[in-house]
Amino acid sequence: MHNEPIMEEPQEVALRRSQRERRPAISNDCVVYLHETKTNLSINDNDPILFSQVVSCDSSEKWLNAMKEKIDFMEHNGV
């Protein structure tokens, strides 16, 4: 008598699919920002890039106010 292993056929298992709503990995705000950066619509040649440039430019008060508004907006929205 031979003791050969009995091979069973693999059974097919049904895949489970997630029921969660699918959302894009990148938010629309980020896509707009990336588009503006890519096409260079949001930065002029005269715009300061570094904080030290903002503080020393002629319109520093306007830039600092804009930055404060942006920070307040982000804090208010929990960003």
JSON list of N, CA and C in Angstrom, two decimals:
[
{"chain": "A", "resi": 1, "resn": "MET", "atom": "N", "xyz": [0.84, -1.17, 0.00]},
{"chain": "A", "resi": 1, "resn": "MET", "atom": "CA", "xyz": [0.00, 0.00, 0.00]},
{"chain": "A", "resi": 1, "resn": "MET", "atom": "C", "xyz": [0.89, 1.24, 0.00]},
{"chain": "A", "resi": 2, "resn": "HIS", "atom": "N", "xyz": [0.58, 2.18, -0.88]},
{"chain": "A", "resi": 2, "resn": "HIS", "atom": "CA", "xyz": [1.36, 3.42, -0.97]},
{"chain": "A", "resi": 2, "resn": "HIS", "atom": "C", "xyz": [0.67, 4.54, -0.21]},
{"chain": "A", "resi": 3, "resn": "ASN", "atom": "N", "xyz": [1.46, 5.34, 0.49]},
{"chain": "A", "resi": 3, "resn": "ASN", "atom": "CA", "xyz": [0.92, 6.50, 1.22]},
{"chain": "A", "resi": 3, "resn": "ASN", "atom": "C", "xyz": [1.18, 7.78, 0.43]},
{"chain": "A", "resi": 4, "resn": "GLU", "atom": "N", "xyz": [0.46, 7.97, -0.62]},
{"chain": "A", "resi": 4, "resn": "GLU", "atom": "CA", "xyz": [0.61, 9.18, -1.42]},
{"chain": "A", "resi": 4, "resn": "GLU", "atom": "C", "xyz": [-0.29, 10.27, -0.85]},
{"chain": "A", "resi": 5, "resn": "PRO", "atom": "N", "xyz": [0.23, 11.54, -0.80]},
{"chain": "A", "resi": 5, "resn": "PRO", "atom": "CA", "xyz": [-0.63, 12.63, -0.29]},
{"chain": "A", "resi": 5, "resn": "PRO", "atom": "C", "xyz": [-1.80, 12.88, -1.23]},
{"chain": "A", "resi": 6, "resn": "ILE", "atom": "N", "xyz": [-2.90, 13.17, -0.65]},
{"chain": "A", "resi": 6, "resn": "ILE", "atom": "CA", "xyz": [-4.10, 13.46, -1.42]},
{"chain": "A", "resi": 6, "resn": "ILE", "atom": "C", "xyz": [-4.11, 14.96, -1.72]},
{"chain": "A", "resi": 7, "resn": "MET", "atom": "N", "xyz": [-4.15, 15.31, -2.99]},
{"chain": "A", "resi": 7, "resn": "MET", "atom": "CA", "xyz": [-4.14, 16.71, -3.40]},
{"chain": "A", "resi": 7, "resn": "MET", "atom": "C", "xyz": [-5.58, 17.15, -3.64]},
{"chain": "A", "resi": 8, "resn": "GLU", "atom": "N", "xyz": [-5.98, 18.18, -2.91]},
{"chain": "A", "resi": 8, "resn": "GLU", "atom": "CA", "xyz": [-7.32, 18.72, -3.11]},
{"chain": "A", "resi": 8, "resn": "GLU", "atom": "C", "xyz": [-7.25, 19.89, -4.07]},
{"chain": "A", "resi": 9, "resn": "GLU", "atom": "N", "xyz": [-8.26, 20.05, -4.86]},
{"chain": "A", "resi": 9, "resn": "GLU", "atom": "CA", "xyz": [-8.34, 21.17, -5.79]},
{"chain": "A", "resi": 9, "resn": "GLU", "atom": "C", "xyz": [-8.57, 22.46, -4.99]},
{"chain": "A", "resi": 10, "resn": "PRO", "atom": "N", "xyz": [-7.84, 23.55, -5.34]},
{"chain": "A", "resi": 10, "resn": "PRO", "atom": "CA", "xyz": [-8.06, 24.81, -4.62]},
{"chain": "A", "resi": 10, "resn": "PRO", "atom": "C", "xyz": [-9.48, 25.33, -4.87]},
{"chain": "A", "resi": 11, "resn": "GLN", "atom": "N", "xyz": [-10.07, 25.85, -3.82]},
{"chain": "A", "resi": 11, "resn": "GLN", "atom": "CA", "xyz": [-11.42, 26.38, -3.93]},
{"chain": "A", "resi": 11, "resn": "GLN", "atom": "C", "xyz": [-11.35, 27.87, -4.22]},
{"chain": "A", "resi": 12, "resn": "GLU", "atom": "N", "xyz": [-12.25, 28.33, -5.06]},
{"chain": "A", "resi": 12, "resn": "GLU", "atom": "CA", "xyz": [-12.30, 29.76, -5.40]},
{"chain": "A", "resi": 12, "resn": "GLU", "atom": "C", "xyz": [-13.01, 30.52, -4.29]},
{"chain": "A", "resi": 13, "resn": "VAL", "atom": "N", "xyz": [-12.38, 31.62, -3.85]},
{"chain": "A", "resi": 13, "resn": "VAL", "atom": "CA", "xyz": [-12.94, 32.43, -2.77]},
{"chain": "A", "resi": 13, "resn": "VAL", "atom": "C", "xyz": [-13.42, 33.75, -3.36]},
{"chain": "A", "resi": 14, "resn": "ALA", "atom": "N", "xyz": [-14.63, 34.14, -3.03]},
{"chain": "A", "resi": 14, "resn": "ALA", "atom": "CA", "xyz": [-15.17, 35.41, -3.53]},
{"chain": "A", "resi": 14, "resn": "ALA", "atom": "C", "xyz": [-14.47, 36.58, -2.82]},
{"chain": "A", "resi": 15, "resn": "LEU", "atom": "N", "xyz": [-14.07, 37.59, -3.60]},
{"chain": "A", "resi": 15, "resn": "LEU", "atom": "CA", "xyz": [-13.41, 38.76, -3.04]},
{"chain": "A", "resi": 15, "resn": "LEU", "atom": "C", "xyz": [-14.43, 39.68, -2.39]},
{"chain": "A", "resi": 16, "resn": "ARG", "atom": "N", "xyz": [-14.04, 40.25, -1.26]},
{"chain": "A", "resi": 16, "resn": "ARG", "atom": "CA", "xyz": [-14.90, 41.22, -0.60]},
{"chain": "A", "resi": 16, "resn": "ARG", "atom": "C", "xyz": [-14.50, 42.61, -1.07]},
{"chain": "A", "resi": 17, "resn": "ARG", "atom": "N", "xyz": [-15.44, 43.45, -1.38]},
{"chain": "A", "resi": 17, "resn": "ARG", "atom": "CA", "xyz": [-15.20, 44.81, -1.81]},
{"chain": "A", "resi": 17, "resn": "ARG", "atom": "C", "xyz": [-15.59, 45.78, -0.70]},
{"chain": "A", "resi": 18, "resn": "SER", "atom": "N", "xyz": [-14.81, 46.83, -0.56]},
{"chain": "A", "resi": 18, "resn": "SER", "atom": "CA", "xyz": [-15.09, 47.86, 0.44]},
{"chain": "A", "resi": 18, "resn": "SER", "atom": "C", "xyz": [-16.38, 48.58, 0.09]},
{"chain": "A", "resi": 19, "resn": "GLN", "atom": "N", "xyz": [-17.14, 48.92, 1.11]},
{"chain": "A", "resi": 19, "resn": "GLN", "atom": "CA", "xyz": [-18.39, 49.66, 0.91]},
{"chain": "A", "resi": 19, "resn": "GLN", "atom": "C", "xyz": [-18.21, 51.16, 1.15]},
{"chain": "A", "resi": 20, "resn": "ARG", "atom": "N", "xyz": [-16.97, 51.58, 1.49]},
{"chain": "A", "resi": 20, "resn": "ARG", "atom": "CA", "xyz": [-16.71, 52.99, 1.75]},
{"chain": "A", "resi": 20, "resn": "ARG", "atom": "C", "xyz": [-16.78, 53.81, 0.48]},
{"chain": "A", "resi": 21, "resn": "GLU", "atom": "N", "xyz": [-17.17, 55.05, 0.64]},
{"chain": "A", "resi": 21, "resn": "GLU", "atom": "CA", "xyz": [-17.20, 55.97, -0.49]},
{"chain": "A", "resi": 21, "resn": "GLU", "atom": "C", "xyz": [-15.77, 56.28, -0.90]},
{"chain": "A", "resi": 22, "resn": "ARG", "atom": "N", "xyz": [-15.48, 56.20, -2.18]},
{"chain": "A", "resi": 22, "resn": "ARG", "atom": "CA", "xyz": [-14.13, 56.49, -2.66]},
{"chain": "A", "resi": 22, "resn": "ARG", "atom": "C", "xyz": [-13.98, 57.98, -2.87]},
{"chain": "A", "resi": 23, "resn": "ARG", "atom": "N", "xyz": [-12.89, 58.51, -2.31]},
{"chain": "A", "resi": 23, "resn": "ARG", "atom": "CA", "xyz": [-12.57, 59.93, -2.48]},
{"chain": "A", "resi": 23, "resn": "ARG", "atom": "C", "xyz": [-11.20, 60.04, -3.10]},
{"chain": "A", "resi": 24, "resn": "PRO", "atom": "N", "xyz": [-10.97, 61.13, -3.84]},
{"chain": "A", "resi": 24, "resn": "PRO", "atom": "CA", "xyz": [-9.64, 61.29, -4.43]},
{"chain": "A", "resi": 24, "resn": "PRO", "atom": "C", "xyz": [-8.60, 61.49, -3.33]},
{"chain": "A", "resi": 25, "resn": "ALA", "atom": "N", "xyz": [-7.39, 61.03, -3.57]},
{"chain": "A", "resi": 25, "resn": "ALA", "atom": "CA", "xyz": [-6.32, 61.16, -2.59]},
{"chain": "A", "resi": 25, "resn": "ALA", "atom": "C", "xyz": [-5.85, 62.60, -2.45]},
{"chain": "A", "resi": 26, "resn": "ILE", "atom": "N", "xyz": [-5.99, 63.38, -3.51]},
{"chain": "A", "resi": 26, "resn": "ILE", "atom": "CA", "xyz": [-5.56, 64.77, -3.50]},
{"chain": "A", "resi": 26, "resn": "ILE", "atom": "C", "xyz": [-6.80, 65.65, -3.55]},
{"chain": "A", "resi": 27, "resn": "SER", "atom": "N", "xyz": [-6.93, 66.58, -2.58]},
{"chain": "A", "resi": 27, "resn": "SER", "atom": "CA", "xyz": [-8.11, 67.43, -2.54]},
{"chain": "A", "resi": 27, "resn": "SER", "atom": "C", "xyz": [-8.09, 68.43, -3.69]},
{"chain": "A", "resi": 28, "resn": "ASN", "atom": "N", "xyz": [-9.26, 68.99, -3.99]},
{"chain": "A", "resi": 28, "resn": "ASN", "atom": "CA", "xyz": [-9.38, 69.96, -5.07]},
{"chain": "A", "resi": 28, "resn": "ASN", "atom": "C", "xyz": [-8.53, 71.20, -4.80]},
{"chain": "A", "resi": 29, "resn": "ASP", "atom": "N", "xyz": [-8.44, 71.63, -3.53]},
{"chain": "A", "resi": 29, "resn": "ASP", "atom": "CA", "xyz": [-7.62, 72.79, -3.20]},
{"chain": "A", "resi": 29, "resn": "ASP", "atom": "C", "xyz": [-6.17, 72.55, -3.58]},
{"chain": "A", "resi": 30, "resn": "CYS", "atom": "N", "xyz": [-5.68, 71.36, -3.30]},
{"chain": "A", "resi": 30, "resn": "CYS", "atom": "CA", "xyz": [-4.30, 71.03, -3.61]},
{"chain": "A", "resi": 30, "resn": "CYS", "atom": "C", "xyz": [-4.08, 71.00, -5.11]},
{"chain": "A", "resi": 31, "resn": "VAL", "atom": "N", "xyz": [-5.05, 70.48, -5.85]},
{"chain": "A", "resi": 31, "resn": "VAL", "atom": "CA", "xyz": [-4.92, 70.42, -7.30]},
{"chain": "A", "resi": 31, "resn": "VAL", "atom": "C", "xyz": [-4.84, 71.83, -7.87]},
{"chain": "A", "resi": 32, "resn": "VAL", "atom": "N", "xyz": [-5.67, 72.75, -7.36]},
{"chain": "A", "resi": 32, "resn": "VAL", "atom": "CA", "xyz": [-5.63, 74.13, -7.83]},
{"chain": "A", "resi": 32, "resn": "VAL", "atom": "C", "xyz": [-4.28, 74.74, -7.52]},
{"chain": "A", "resi": 33, "resn": "TYR", "atom": "N", "xyz": [-3.78, 74.53, -6.31]},
{"chain": "A", "resi": 33, "resn": "TYR", "atom": "CA", "xyz": [-2.47, 75.07, -5.93]},
{"chain": "A", "resi": 33, "resn": "TYR", "atom": "C", "xyz": [-1.38, 74.51, -6.84]},
{"chain": "A", "resi": 34, "resn": "LEU", "atom": "N", "xyz": [-1.40, 73.22, -7.08]},
{"chain": "A", "resi": 34, "resn": "LEU", "atom": "CA", "xyz": [-0.39, 72.61, -7.95]},
{"chain": "A", "resi": 34, "resn": "LEU", "atom": "C", "xyz": [-0.47, 73.18, -9.36]},
{"chain": "A", "resi": 35, "resn": "HIS", "atom": "N", "xyz": [-1.70, 73.39, -9.84]},
{"chain": "A", "resi": 35, "resn": "HIS", "atom": "CA", "xyz": [-1.87, 73.95, -11.17]},
{"chain": "A", "resi": 35, "resn": "HIS", "atom": "C", "xyz": [-1.31, 75.37, -11.23]},
{"chain": "A", "resi": 36, "resn": "GLU", "atom": "N", "xyz": [-1.61, 76.19, -10.21]},
{"chain": "A", "resi": 36, "resn": "GLU", "atom": "CA", "xyz": [-1.10, 77.55, -10.17]},
{"chain": "A", "resi": 36, "resn": "GLU", "atom": "C", "xyz": [0.42, 77.56, -10.12]},
{"chain": "A", "resi": 37, "resn": "THR", "atom": "N", "xyz": [0.98, 76.67, -9.34]},
{"chain": "A", "resi": 37, "resn": "THR", "atom": "CA", "xyz": [2.44, 76.61, -9.23]},
{"chain": "A", "resi": 37, "resn": "THR", "atom": "C", "xyz": [3.05, 76.16, -10.55]},
{"chain": "A", "resi": 38, "resn": "LYS", "atom": "N", "xyz": [2.45, 75.17, -11.17]},
{"chain": "A", "resi": 38, "resn": "LYS", "atom": "CA", "xyz": [2.98, 74.63, -12.41]},
{"chain": "A", "resi": 38, "resn": "LYS", "atom": "C", "xyz": [2.94, 75.67, -13.53]},
{"chain": "A", "resi": 39, "resn": "THR", "atom": "N", "xyz": [1.84, 76.41, -13.59]},
{"chain": "A", "resi": 39, "resn": "THR", "atom": "CA", "xyz": [1.70, 77.40, -14.66]},
{"chain": "A", "resi": 39, "resn": "THR", "atom": "C", "xyz": [2.20, 78.76, -14.24]},
{"chain": "A", "resi": 40, "resn": "ASN", "atom": "N", "xyz": [2.66, 78.88, -12.98]},
{"chain": "A", "resi": 40, "resn": "ASN", "atom": "CA", "xyz": [3.26, 80.11, -12.45]},
{"chain": "A", "resi": 40, "resn": "ASN", "atom": "C", "xyz": [2.28, 81.28, -12.52]},
{"chain": "A", "resi": 41, "resn": "LEU", "atom": "N", "xyz": [1.00, 81.03, -12.21]},
{"chain": "A", "resi": 41, "resn": "LEU", "atom": "CA", "xyz": [0.00, 82.09, -12.23]},
{"chain": "A", "resi": 41, "resn": "LEU", "atom": "C", "xyz": [-0.02, 82.90, -10.94]},
{"chain": "A", "resi": 42, "resn": "SER", "atom": "N", "xyz": [0.42, 82.32, -9.85]},
{"chain": "A", "resi": 42, "resn": "SER", "atom": "CA", "xyz": [0.26, 82.97, -8.56]},
{"chain": "A", "resi": 42, "resn": "SER", "atom": "C", "xyz": [1.46, 83.78, -8.11]},
{"chain": "A", "resi": 43, "resn": "ILE", "atom": "N", "xyz": [2.61, 83.65, -8.77]},
{"chain": "A", "resi": 43, "resn": "ILE", "atom": "CA", "xyz": [3.82, 84.35, -8.32]},
{"chain": "A", "resi": 43, "resn": "ILE", "atom": "C", "xyz": [4.33, 85.26, -9.43]},
{"chain": "A", "resi": 44, "resn": "ASN", "atom": "N", "xyz": [4.48, 86.54, -9.09]},
{"chain": "A", "resi": 44, "resn": "ASN", "atom": "CA", "xyz": [5.08, 87.49, -10.02]},
{"chain": "A", "resi": 44, "resn": "ASN", "atom": "C", "xyz": [6.57, 87.56, -9.76]},
{"chain": "A", "resi": 45, "resn": "ASP", "atom": "N", "xyz": [7.30, 88.12, -10.69]},
{"chain": "A", "resi": 45, "resn": "ASP", "atom": "CA", "xyz": [8.75, 88.27, -10.50]},
{"chain": "A", "resi": 45, "resn": "ASP", "atom": "C", "xyz": [9.07, 89.21, -9.34]},
{"chain": "A", "resi": 46, "resn": "ASN", "atom": "N", "xyz": [8.14, 90.13, -9.04]},
{"chain": "A", "resi": 46, "resn": "ASN", "atom": "CA", "xyz": [8.37, 91.09, -7.96]},
{"chain": "A", "resi": 46, "resn": "ASN", "atom": "C", "xyz": [7.92, 90.59, -6.60]},
{"chain": "A", "resi": 47, "resn": "ASP", "atom": "N", "xyz": [7.20, 89.49, -6.55]},
{"chain": "A", "resi": 47, "resn": "ASP", "atom": "CA", "xyz": [6.69, 88.98, -5.28]},
{"chain": "A", "resi": 47, "resn": "ASP", "atom": "C", "xyz": [7.82, 88.40, -4.44]},
{"chain": "A", "resi": 48, "resn": "PRO", "atom": "N", "xyz": [7.83, 88.75, -3.14]},
{"chain": "A", "resi": 48, "resn": "PRO", "atom": "CA", "xyz": [8.85, 88.15, -2.26]},
{"chain": "A", "resi": 48, "resn": "PRO", "atom": "C", "xyz": [8.57, 86.67, -2.05]},
{"chain": "A", "resi": 49, "resn": "ILE", "atom": "N", "xyz": [9.61, 85.90, -1.93]},
{"chain": "A", "resi": 49, "resn": "ILE", "atom": "CA", "xyz": [9.48, 84.46, -1.73]},
{"chain": "A", "resi": 49, "resn": "ILE", "atom": "C", "xyz": [9.83, 84.09, -0.29]},
{"chain": "A", "resi": 50, "resn": "LEU", "atom": "N", "xyz": [10.83, 84.75, 0.25]},
{"chain": "A", "resi": 50, "resn": "LEU", "atom": "CA", "xyz": [11.29, 84.48, 1.62]},
{"chain": "A", "resi": 50, "resn": "LEU", "atom": "C", "xyz": [10.68, 85.48, 2.59]},
{"chain": "A", "resi": 51, "resn": "PHE", "atom": "N", "xyz": [10.54, 85.07, 3.85]},
{"chain": "A", "resi": 51, "resn": "PHE", "atom": "CA", "xyz": [10.00, 85.97, 4.87]},
{"chain": "A", "resi": 51, "resn": "PHE", "atom": "C", "xyz": [10.88, 87.21, 5.02]},
{"chain": "A", "resi": 52, "resn": "SER", "atom": "N", "xyz": [12.18, 87.04, 4.94]},
{"chain": "A", "resi": 52, "resn": "SER", "atom": "CA", "xyz": [13.10, 88.18, 5.06]},
{"chain": "A", "resi": 52, "resn": "SER", "atom": "C", "xyz": [12.85, 89.19, 3.93]},
{"chain": "A", "resi": 53, "resn": "GLN", "atom": "N", "xyz": [12.46, 88.71, 2.76]},
{"chain": "A", "resi": 53, "resn": "GLN", "atom": "CA", "xyz": [12.13, 89.61, 1.65]},
{"chain": "A", "resi": 53, "resn": "GLN", "atom": "C", "xyz": [10.83, 90.35, 1.93]},
{"chain": "A", "resi": 54, "resn": "VAL", "atom": "N", "xyz": [9.87, 89.68, 2.54]},
{"chain": "A", "resi": 54, "resn": "VAL", "atom": "CA", "xyz": [8.59, 90.31, 2.87]},
{"chain": "A", "resi": 54, "resn": "VAL", "atom": "C", "xyz": [8.81, 91.45, 3.85]},
{"chain": "A", "resi": 55, "resn": "VAL", "atom": "N", "xyz": [9.59, 91.20, 4.88]},
{"chain": "A", "resi": 55, "resn": "VAL", "atom": "CA", "xyz": [9.81, 92.20, 5.93]},
{"chain": "A", "resi": 55, "resn": "VAL", "atom": "C", "xyz": [10.55, 93.43, 5.40]},
{"chain": "A", "resi": 56, "resn": "SER", "atom": "N", "xyz": [11.42, 93.24, 4.43]},
{"chain": "A", "resi": 56, "resn": "SER", "atom": "CA", "xyz": [12.24, 94.35, 3.96]},
{"chain": "A", "resi": 56, "resn": "SER", "atom": "C", "xyz": [11.68, 95.05, 2.71]},
{"chain": "A", "resi": 57, "resn": "CYS", "atom": "N", "xyz": [10.57, 94.58, 2.14]},
{"chain": "A", "resi": 57, "resn": "CYS", "atom": "CA", "xyz": [10.05, 95.21, 0.92]},
{"chain": "A", "resi": 57, "resn": "CYS", "atom": "C", "xyz": [9.19, 96.42, 1.26]},
{"chain": "A", "resi": 58, "resn": "ASP", "atom": "N", "xyz": [8.90, 97.23, 0.24]},
{"chain": "A", "resi": 58, "resn": "ASP", "atom": "CA", "xyz": [8.13, 98.47, 0.42]},
{"chain": "A", "resi": 58, "resn": "ASP", "atom": "C", "xyz": [6.69, 98.19, 0.88]},
{"chain": "A", "resi": 59, "resn": "SER", "atom": "N", "xyz": [6.11, 97.11, 0.41]},
{"chain": "A", "resi": 59, "resn": "SER", "atom": "CA", "xyz": [4.72, 96.79, 0.76]},
{"chain": "A", "resi": 59, "resn": "SER", "atom": "C", "xyz": [4.65, 95.71, 1.84]},
{"chain": "A", "resi": 60, "resn": "SER", "atom": "N", "xyz": [5.59, 95.74, 2.77]},
{"chain": "A", "resi": 60, "resn": "SER", "atom": "CA", "xyz": [5.67, 94.69, 3.79]},
{"chain": "A", "resi": 60, "resn": "SER", "atom": "C", "xyz": [4.41, 94.62, 4.65]},
{"chain": "A", "resi": 61, "resn": "GLU", "atom": "N", "xyz": [3.80, 95.76, 4.94]},
{"chain": "A", "resi": 61, "resn": "GLU", "atom": "CA", "xyz": [2.59, 95.76, 5.78]},
{"chain": "A", "resi": 61, "resn": "GLU", "atom": "C", "xyz": [1.46, 94.99, 5.10]},
{"chain": "A", "resi": 62, "resn": "LYS", "atom": "N", "xyz": [1.30, 95.18, 3.80]},
{"chain": "A", "resi": 62, "resn": "LYS", "atom": "CA", "xyz": [0.26, 94.46, 3.06]},
{"chain": "A", "resi": 62, "resn": "LYS", "atom": "C", "xyz": [0.53, 92.96, 3.04]},
{"chain": "A", "resi": 63, "resn": "TRP", "atom": "N", "xyz": [1.81, 92.58, 2.82]},
{"chain": "A", "resi": 63, "resn": "TRP", "atom": "CA", "xyz": [2.16, 91.17, 2.80]},
{"chain": "A", "resi": 63, "resn": "TRP", "atom": "C", "xyz": [1.95, 90.53, 4.17]},
{"chain": "A", "resi": 64, "resn": "LEU", "atom": "N", "xyz": [2.34, 91.23, 5.22]},
{"chain": "A", "resi": 64, "resn": "LEU", "atom": "CA", "xyz": [2.18, 90.68, 6.58]},
{"chain": "A", "resi": 64, "resn": "LEU", "atom": "C", "xyz": [0.70, 90.52, 6.91]},
{"chain": "A", "resi": 65, "resn": "ASN", "atom": "N", "xyz": [-0.15, 91.48, 6.50]},
{"chain": "A", "resi": 65, "resn": "ASN", "atom": "CA", "xyz": [-1.59, 91.36, 6.71]},
{"chain": "A", "resi": 65, "resn": "ASN", "atom": "C", "xyz": [-2.16, 90.18, 5.94]},
{"chain": "A", "resi": 66, "resn": "ALA", "atom": "N", "xyz": [-1.71, 90.00, 4.71]},
{"chain": "A", "resi": 66, "resn": "ALA", "atom": "CA", "xyz": [-2.19, 88.86, 3.91]},
{"chain": "A", "resi": 66, "resn": "ALA", "atom": "C", "xyz": [-1.79, 87.54, 4.55]},
{"chain": "A", "resi": 67, "resn": "MET", "atom": "N", "xyz": [-0.56, 87.49, 5.07]},
{"chain": "A", "resi": 67, "resn": "MET", "atom": "CA", "xyz": [-0.10, 86.27, 5.74]},
{"chain": "A", "resi": 67, "resn": "MET", "atom": "C", "xyz": [-0.91, 86.01, 7.00]},
{"chain": "A", "resi": 68, "resn": "LYS", "atom": "N", "xyz": [-1.21, 87.05, 7.76]},
{"chain": "A", "resi": 68, "resn": "LYS", "atom": "CA", "xyz": [-2.00, 86.90, 8.98]},
{"chain": "A", "resi": 68, "resn": "LYS", "atom": "C", "xyz": [-3.40, 86.40, 8.65]},
{"chain": "A", "resi": 69, "resn": "GLU", "atom": "N", "xyz": [-4.01, 86.96, 7.60]},
{"chain": "A", "resi": 69, "resn": "GLU", "atom": "CA", "xyz": [-5.33, 86.50, 7.17]},
{"chain": "A", "resi": 69, "resn": "GLU", "atom": "C", "xyz": [-5.30, 85.02, 6.80]},
{"chain": "A", "resi": 70, "resn": "LYS", "atom": "N", "xyz": [-4.27, 84.61, 6.08]},
{"chain": "A", "resi": 70, "resn": "LYS", "atom": "CA", "xyz": [-4.15, 83.22, 5.66]},
{"chain": "A", "resi": 70, "resn": "LYS", "atom": "C", "xyz": [-4.00, 82.30, 6.88]},
{"chain": "A", "resi": 71, "resn": "ILE", "atom": "N", "xyz": [-3.18, 82.70, 7.83]},
{"chain": "A", "resi": 71, "resn": "ILE", "atom": "CA", "xyz": [-2.99, 81.90, 9.05]},
{"chain": "A", "resi": 71, "resn": "ILE", "atom": "C", "xyz": [-4.28, 81.81, 9.84]},
{"chain": "A", "resi": 72, "resn": "ASP", "atom": "N", "xyz": [-5.00, 82.94, 9.97]},
{"chain": "A", "resi": 72, "resn": "ASP", "atom": "CA", "xyz": [-6.29, 82.94, 10.68]},
{"chain": "A", "resi": 72, "resn": "ASP", "atom": "C", "xyz": [-7.29, 82.01, 9.99]},
{"chain": "A", "resi": 73, "resn": "PHE", "atom": "N", "xyz": [-7.32, 82.05, 8.67]},
{"chain": "A", "resi": 73, "resn": "PHE", "atom": "CA", "xyz": [-8.21, 81.19, 7.90]},
{"chain": "A", "resi": 73, "resn": "PHE", "atom": "C", "xyz": [-7.88, 79.72, 8.16]},
{"chain": "A", "resi": 74, "resn": "MET", "atom": "N", "xyz": [-6.60, 79.40, 8.13]},
{"chain": "A", "resi": 74, "resn": "MET", "atom": "CA", "xyz": [-6.18, 78.02, 8.35]},
{"chain": "A", "resi": 74, "resn": "MET", "atom": "C", "xyz": [-6.49, 77.55, 9.77]},
{"chain": "A", "resi": 75, "resn": "GLU", "atom": "N", "xyz": [-6.28, 78.41, 10.76]},
{"chain": "A", "resi": 75, "resn": "GLU", "atom": "CA", "xyz": [-6.61, 78.04, 12.14]},
{"chain": "A", "resi": 75, "resn": "GLU", "atom": "C", "xyz": [-8.11, 77.83, 12.30]},
{"chain": "A", "resi": 76, "resn": "HIS", "atom": "N", "xyz": [-8.88, 78.72, 11.69]},
{"chain": "A", "resi": 76, "resn": "HIS", "atom": "CA", "xyz": [-10.35, 78.63, 11.79]},
{"chain": "A", "resi": 76, "resn": "HIS", "atom": "C", "xyz": [-10.86, 77.32, 11.16]},
{"chain": "A", "resi": 77, "resn": "ASN", "atom": "N", "xyz": [-10.21, 76.88, 10.09]},
{"chain": "A", "resi": 77, "resn": "ASN", "atom": "CA", "xyz": [-10.64, 75.65, 9.39]},
{"chain": "A", "resi": 77, "resn": "ASN", "atom": "C", "xyz": [-9.91, 74.40, 9.85]},
{"chain": "A", "resi": 78, "resn": "GLY", "atom": "N", "xyz": [-9.05, 74.54, 10.86]},
{"chain": "A", "resi": 78, "resn": "GLY", "atom": "CA", "xyz": [-8.37, 73.37, 11.41]},
{"chain": "A", "resi": 78, "resn": "GLY", "atom": "C", "xyz": [-7.38, 72.75, 10.46]},
{"chain": "A", "resi": 79, "resn": "VAL", "atom": "N", "xyz": [-6.74, 73.56, 9.67]},
{"chain": "A", "resi": 79, "resn": "VAL", "atom": "CA", "xyz": [-5.74, 73.04, 8.71]},
{"chain": "A", "resi": 79, "resn": "VAL", "atom": "C", "xyz": [-4.38, 73.05, 9.34]}
]
